[in-house]
Short mmCIF file of C-alpha atoms in Angstrom, two decimals:
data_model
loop_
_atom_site.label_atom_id
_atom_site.label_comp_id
_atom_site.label_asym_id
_atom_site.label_seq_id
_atom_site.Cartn_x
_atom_site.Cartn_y
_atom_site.Cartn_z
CA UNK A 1 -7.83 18.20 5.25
CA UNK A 2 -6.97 14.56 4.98
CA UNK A 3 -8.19 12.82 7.96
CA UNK A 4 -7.83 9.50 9.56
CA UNK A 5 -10.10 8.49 12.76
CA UNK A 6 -9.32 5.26 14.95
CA UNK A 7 -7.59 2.86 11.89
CA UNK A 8 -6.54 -0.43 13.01
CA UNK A 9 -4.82 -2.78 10.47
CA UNK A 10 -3.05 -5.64 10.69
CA UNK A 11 -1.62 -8.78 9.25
CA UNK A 12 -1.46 -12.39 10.14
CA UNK A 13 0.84 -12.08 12.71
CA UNK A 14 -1.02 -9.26 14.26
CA UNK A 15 -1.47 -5.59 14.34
CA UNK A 16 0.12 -2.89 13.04
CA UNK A 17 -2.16 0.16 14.24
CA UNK A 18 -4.53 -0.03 16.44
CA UNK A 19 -6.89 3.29 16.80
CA UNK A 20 -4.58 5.34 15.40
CA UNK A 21 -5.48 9.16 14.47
CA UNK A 22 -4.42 11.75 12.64
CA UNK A 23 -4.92 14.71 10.46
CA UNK A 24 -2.70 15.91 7.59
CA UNK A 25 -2.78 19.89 6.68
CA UNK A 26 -3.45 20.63 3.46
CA UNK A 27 -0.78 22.51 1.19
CA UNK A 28 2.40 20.85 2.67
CA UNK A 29 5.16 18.76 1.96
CA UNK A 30 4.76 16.37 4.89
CA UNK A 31 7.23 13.60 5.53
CA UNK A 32 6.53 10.13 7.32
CA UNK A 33 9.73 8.74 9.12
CA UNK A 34 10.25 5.75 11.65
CA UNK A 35 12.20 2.86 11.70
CA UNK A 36 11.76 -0.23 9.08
CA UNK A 37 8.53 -1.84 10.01
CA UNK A 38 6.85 0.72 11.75
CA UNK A 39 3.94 1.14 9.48
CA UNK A 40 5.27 3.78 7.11
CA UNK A 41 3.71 2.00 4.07
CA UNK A 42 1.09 0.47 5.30
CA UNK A 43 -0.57 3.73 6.51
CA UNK A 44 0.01 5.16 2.70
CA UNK A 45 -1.39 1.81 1.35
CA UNK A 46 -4.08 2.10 3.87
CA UNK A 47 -5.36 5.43 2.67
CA UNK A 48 -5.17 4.45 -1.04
CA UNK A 49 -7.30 1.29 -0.12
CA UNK A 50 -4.83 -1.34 -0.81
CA UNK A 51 -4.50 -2.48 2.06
CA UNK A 52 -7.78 -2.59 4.08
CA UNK A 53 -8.42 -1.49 7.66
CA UNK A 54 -10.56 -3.77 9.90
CA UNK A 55 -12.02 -0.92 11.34
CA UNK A 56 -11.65 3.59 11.37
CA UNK A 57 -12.52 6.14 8.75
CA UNK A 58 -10.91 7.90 6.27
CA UNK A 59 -12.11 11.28 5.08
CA UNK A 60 -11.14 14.16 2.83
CA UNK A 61 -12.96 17.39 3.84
CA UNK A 62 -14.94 15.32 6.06
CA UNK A 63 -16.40 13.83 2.76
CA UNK A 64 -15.63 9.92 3.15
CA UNK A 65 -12.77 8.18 0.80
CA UNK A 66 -13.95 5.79 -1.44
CA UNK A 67 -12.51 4.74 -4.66
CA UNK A 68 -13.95 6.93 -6.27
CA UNK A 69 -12.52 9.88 -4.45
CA UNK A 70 -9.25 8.31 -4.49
CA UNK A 71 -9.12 8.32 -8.67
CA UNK A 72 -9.97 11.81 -8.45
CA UNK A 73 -8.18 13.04 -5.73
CA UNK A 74 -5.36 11.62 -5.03
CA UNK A 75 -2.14 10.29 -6.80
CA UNK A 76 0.57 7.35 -5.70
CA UNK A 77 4.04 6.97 -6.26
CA UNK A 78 5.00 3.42 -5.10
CA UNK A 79 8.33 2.08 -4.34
CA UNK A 80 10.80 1.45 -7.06
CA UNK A 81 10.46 -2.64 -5.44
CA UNK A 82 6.72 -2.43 -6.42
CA UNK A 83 7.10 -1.37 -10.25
CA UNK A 84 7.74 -4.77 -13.01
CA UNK A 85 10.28 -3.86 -14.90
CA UNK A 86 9.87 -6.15 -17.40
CA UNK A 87 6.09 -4.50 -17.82
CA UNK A 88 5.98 -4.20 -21.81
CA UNK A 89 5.43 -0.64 -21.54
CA UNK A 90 7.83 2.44 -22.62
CA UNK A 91 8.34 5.44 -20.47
CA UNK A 92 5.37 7.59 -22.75
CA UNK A 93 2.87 4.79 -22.21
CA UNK A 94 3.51 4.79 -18.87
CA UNK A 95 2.41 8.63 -18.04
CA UNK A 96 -0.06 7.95 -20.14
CA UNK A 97 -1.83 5.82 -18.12
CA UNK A 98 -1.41 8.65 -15.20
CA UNK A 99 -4.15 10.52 -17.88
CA UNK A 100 -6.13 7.35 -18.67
CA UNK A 101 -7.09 7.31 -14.67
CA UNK A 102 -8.68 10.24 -14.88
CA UNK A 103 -11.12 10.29 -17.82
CA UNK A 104 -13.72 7.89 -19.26
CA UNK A 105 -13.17 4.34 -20.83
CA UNK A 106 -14.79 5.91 -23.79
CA UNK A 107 -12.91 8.97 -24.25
CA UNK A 108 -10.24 8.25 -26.97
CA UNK A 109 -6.73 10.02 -26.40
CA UNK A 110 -5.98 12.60 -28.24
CA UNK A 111 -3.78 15.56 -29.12
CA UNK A 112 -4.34 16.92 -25.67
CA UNK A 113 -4.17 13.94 -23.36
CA UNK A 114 -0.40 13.97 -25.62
CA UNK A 115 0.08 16.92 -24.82
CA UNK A 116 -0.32 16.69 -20.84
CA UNK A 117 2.33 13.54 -20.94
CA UNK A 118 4.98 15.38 -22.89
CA UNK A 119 4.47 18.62 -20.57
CA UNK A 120 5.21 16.39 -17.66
CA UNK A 121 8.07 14.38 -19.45
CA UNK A 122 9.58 17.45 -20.02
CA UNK A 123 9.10 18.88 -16.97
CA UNK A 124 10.78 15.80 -15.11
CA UNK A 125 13.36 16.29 -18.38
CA UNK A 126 12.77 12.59 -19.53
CA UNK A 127 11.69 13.42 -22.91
CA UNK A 128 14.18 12.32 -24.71
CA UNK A 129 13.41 8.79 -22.97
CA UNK A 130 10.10 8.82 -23.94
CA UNK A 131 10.68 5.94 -26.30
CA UNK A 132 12.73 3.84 -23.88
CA UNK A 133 11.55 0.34 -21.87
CA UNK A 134 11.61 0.70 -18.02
CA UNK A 135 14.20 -1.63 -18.22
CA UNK A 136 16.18 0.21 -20.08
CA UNK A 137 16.24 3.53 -17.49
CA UNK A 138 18.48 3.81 -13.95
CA UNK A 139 16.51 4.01 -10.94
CA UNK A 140 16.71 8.18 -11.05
CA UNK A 141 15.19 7.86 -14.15
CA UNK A 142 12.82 5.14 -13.40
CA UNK A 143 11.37 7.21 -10.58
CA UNK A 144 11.11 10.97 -12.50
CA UNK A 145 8.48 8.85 -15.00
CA UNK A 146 6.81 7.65 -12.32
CA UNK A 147 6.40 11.18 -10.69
CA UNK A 148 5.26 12.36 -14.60
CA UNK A 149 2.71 9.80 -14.46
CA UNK A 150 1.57 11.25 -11.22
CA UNK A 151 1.63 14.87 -12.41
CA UNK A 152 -0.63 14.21 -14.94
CA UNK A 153 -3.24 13.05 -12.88
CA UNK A 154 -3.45 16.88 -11.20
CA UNK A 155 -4.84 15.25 -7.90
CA UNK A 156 -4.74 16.86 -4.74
CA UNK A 157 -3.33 14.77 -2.35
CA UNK A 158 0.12 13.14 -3.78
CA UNK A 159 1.39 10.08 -1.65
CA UNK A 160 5.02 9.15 -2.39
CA UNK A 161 6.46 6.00 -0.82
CA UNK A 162 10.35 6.25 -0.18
CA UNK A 163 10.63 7.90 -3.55
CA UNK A 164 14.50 8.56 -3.05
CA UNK A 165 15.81 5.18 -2.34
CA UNK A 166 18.95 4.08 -4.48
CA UNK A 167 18.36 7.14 -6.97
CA UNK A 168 21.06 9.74 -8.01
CA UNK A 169 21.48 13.31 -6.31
CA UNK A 170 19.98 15.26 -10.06
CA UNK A 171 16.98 13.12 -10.20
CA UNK A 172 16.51 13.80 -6.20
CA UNK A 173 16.38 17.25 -6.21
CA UNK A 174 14.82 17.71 -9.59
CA UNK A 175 11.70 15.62 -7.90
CA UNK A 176 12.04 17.69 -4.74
CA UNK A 177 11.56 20.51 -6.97
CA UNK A 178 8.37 19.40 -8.91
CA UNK A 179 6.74 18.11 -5.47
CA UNK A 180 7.33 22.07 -4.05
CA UNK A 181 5.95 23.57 -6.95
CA UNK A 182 3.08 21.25 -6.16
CA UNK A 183 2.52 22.45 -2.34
CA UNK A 184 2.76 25.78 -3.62
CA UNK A 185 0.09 25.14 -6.32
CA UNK A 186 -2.25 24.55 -3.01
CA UNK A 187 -1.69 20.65 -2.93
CA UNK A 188 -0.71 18.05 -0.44
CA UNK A 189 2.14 16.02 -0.61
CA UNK A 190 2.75 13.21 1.83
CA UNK A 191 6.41 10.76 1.28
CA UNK A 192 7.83 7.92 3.02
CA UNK A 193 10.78 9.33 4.15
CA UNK A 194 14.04 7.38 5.54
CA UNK A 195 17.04 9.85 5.50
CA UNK A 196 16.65 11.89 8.62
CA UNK A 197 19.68 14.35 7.41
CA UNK A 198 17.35 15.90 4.83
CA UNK A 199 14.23 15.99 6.64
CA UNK A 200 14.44 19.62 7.87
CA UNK A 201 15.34 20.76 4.61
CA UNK A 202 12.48 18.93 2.57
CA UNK A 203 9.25 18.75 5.00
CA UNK A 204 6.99 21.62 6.39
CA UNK A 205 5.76 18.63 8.71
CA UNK A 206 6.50 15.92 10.05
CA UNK A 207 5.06 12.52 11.34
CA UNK A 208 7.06 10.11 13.38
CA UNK A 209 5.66 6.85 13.48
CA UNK A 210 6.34 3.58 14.96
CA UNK A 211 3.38 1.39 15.40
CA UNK A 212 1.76 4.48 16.37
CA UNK A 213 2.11 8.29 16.02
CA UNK A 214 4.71 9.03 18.41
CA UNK A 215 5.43 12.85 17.58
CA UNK A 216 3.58 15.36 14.73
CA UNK A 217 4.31 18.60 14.46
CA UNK A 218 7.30 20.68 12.31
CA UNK A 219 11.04 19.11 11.77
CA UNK A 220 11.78 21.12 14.42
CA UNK A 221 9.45 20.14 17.42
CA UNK A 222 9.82 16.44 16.13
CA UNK A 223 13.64 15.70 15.41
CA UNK A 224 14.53 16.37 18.70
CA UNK A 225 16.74 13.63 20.88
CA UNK A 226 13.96 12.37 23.46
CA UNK A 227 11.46 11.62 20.13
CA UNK A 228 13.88 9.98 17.94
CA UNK A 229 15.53 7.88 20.37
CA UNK A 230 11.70 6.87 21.01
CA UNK A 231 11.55 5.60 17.90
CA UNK A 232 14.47 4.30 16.55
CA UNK A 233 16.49 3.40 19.95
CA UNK A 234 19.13 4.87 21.90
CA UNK A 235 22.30 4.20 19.77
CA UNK A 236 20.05 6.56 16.93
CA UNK A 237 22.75 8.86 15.59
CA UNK A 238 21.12 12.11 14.95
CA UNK A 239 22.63 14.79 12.39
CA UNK A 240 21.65 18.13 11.67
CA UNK A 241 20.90 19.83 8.60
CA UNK A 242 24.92 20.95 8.23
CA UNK A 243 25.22 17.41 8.78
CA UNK A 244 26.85 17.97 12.08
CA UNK A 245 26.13 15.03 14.39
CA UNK A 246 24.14 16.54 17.42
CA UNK A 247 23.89 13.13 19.10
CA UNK A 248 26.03 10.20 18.69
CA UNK A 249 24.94 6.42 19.57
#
């Protein structure tokens, strides 16, 4: 279980948790919503040490996370804002570094680190792009190599930041489809998530957050009117998983 104890962080203009707590189950797709600027990011970045807390623990099977344990352990997909696209790297290079993370500075690469990228490249069904710039791809397929290069790494905690923003429906659900085989291969999956229609559909949990943790639990006990107008405000329109709006702003 991937647990967080008391974590304050902040920037130069103040605070953006302060003592916040909470515990993520292992082997489920867990989504974190809330409105722009309430944290979402920052507590992924947090956890991956990118961002450091001023104070709180981190801890993974109440062993504590250092870097270490984070190369090992645990994989990141960042935002398609954070990736440099004009990076002189191809899409097979890329994954590859997904299996370079994992082993030795003096282990060469060989015929089976090659083998683990095309398995994944295939499996996202970007071989045939393996050659190609990330320049040259559209966001849908931008973001499948990215998820290759985090397959790769066969961690067991996967943190995906907003991983469906301005990508087409194929390349949505065929990344929806990896990350379940994923939870049911006994890992932990935990995305930035901003499209409330889909949330009972893709998460066994959920987290709302807004400066805080203002509801956990499952899509159910969280998107419920009282919690979501909480977060977002009152003229929130809230939609069902038919898409039928249940509450209108």
């Amino acid at each position: 279980m991937l647990t967080i104890s008391n974590l304050t962080v902040g920037y130069e203009y103040g605070p953006i948790f302060t003592d916040l707590s909470i515990s993520f189950n292992d082997n489920e797709l867990i989504g974190i919503i809330g409105p722009n600027g309430a944290g979402k990011s920052t507590l992924i970045k947090s956890i991956l040490g990118i961002i450091q807390p001023s104070a709180g623990d981190i801890t993974l099977n109440d062993v504590p996370v250092t870097n270490r344990l984070r190369r090992d352990k645990f994989a990141y997909v960042p935002q398609r804002s954070d990736l440099d696209l004009d990076f002189p790297v191809n899409v097979f290079d890329l994954v590859m570094m997904g299996v370079l993370s994992q082993i030795s500075r003096w282990h060469s690469v060989g015929k089976t680190e090659e083998a683990l990228v095309q398995q994944a490249l295939e499996r996202m069904d970007i071989a045939h792009l393996a050659n190609r710039s990330l320049n040259e791809l559209s966001g849908g397929q931008r973001q499948r190599a990215l998820v290759a290069r985090a397959l790769v790494q066969d961690a067991d905690i996967y943190l995906l930041d907003e991983p469906f923003v301005g990508i087409d429906v194929a390349s949505e659900a065929q990344i929806m489809d990896a990350l379940r085989e994923l939870r049911d291969a006994g890992k932990t999956i935990i995305i930035v998530h901003h499209d409330l229609s889909k949330v009972a559909n893709y998460f066994d949990s959920v987290v709302l957050l807004n400066h805080g943790i203002l509801n956990q639990g499952t899509p159910e006990q969280v998107m419920d009117a009282t919690s979501l107008s909480q977060a977002y405000g009152d003229h929130l329109i809230i939609m069902d998983r038919h898409n039928h709006i249940v509450q209108g702003g």
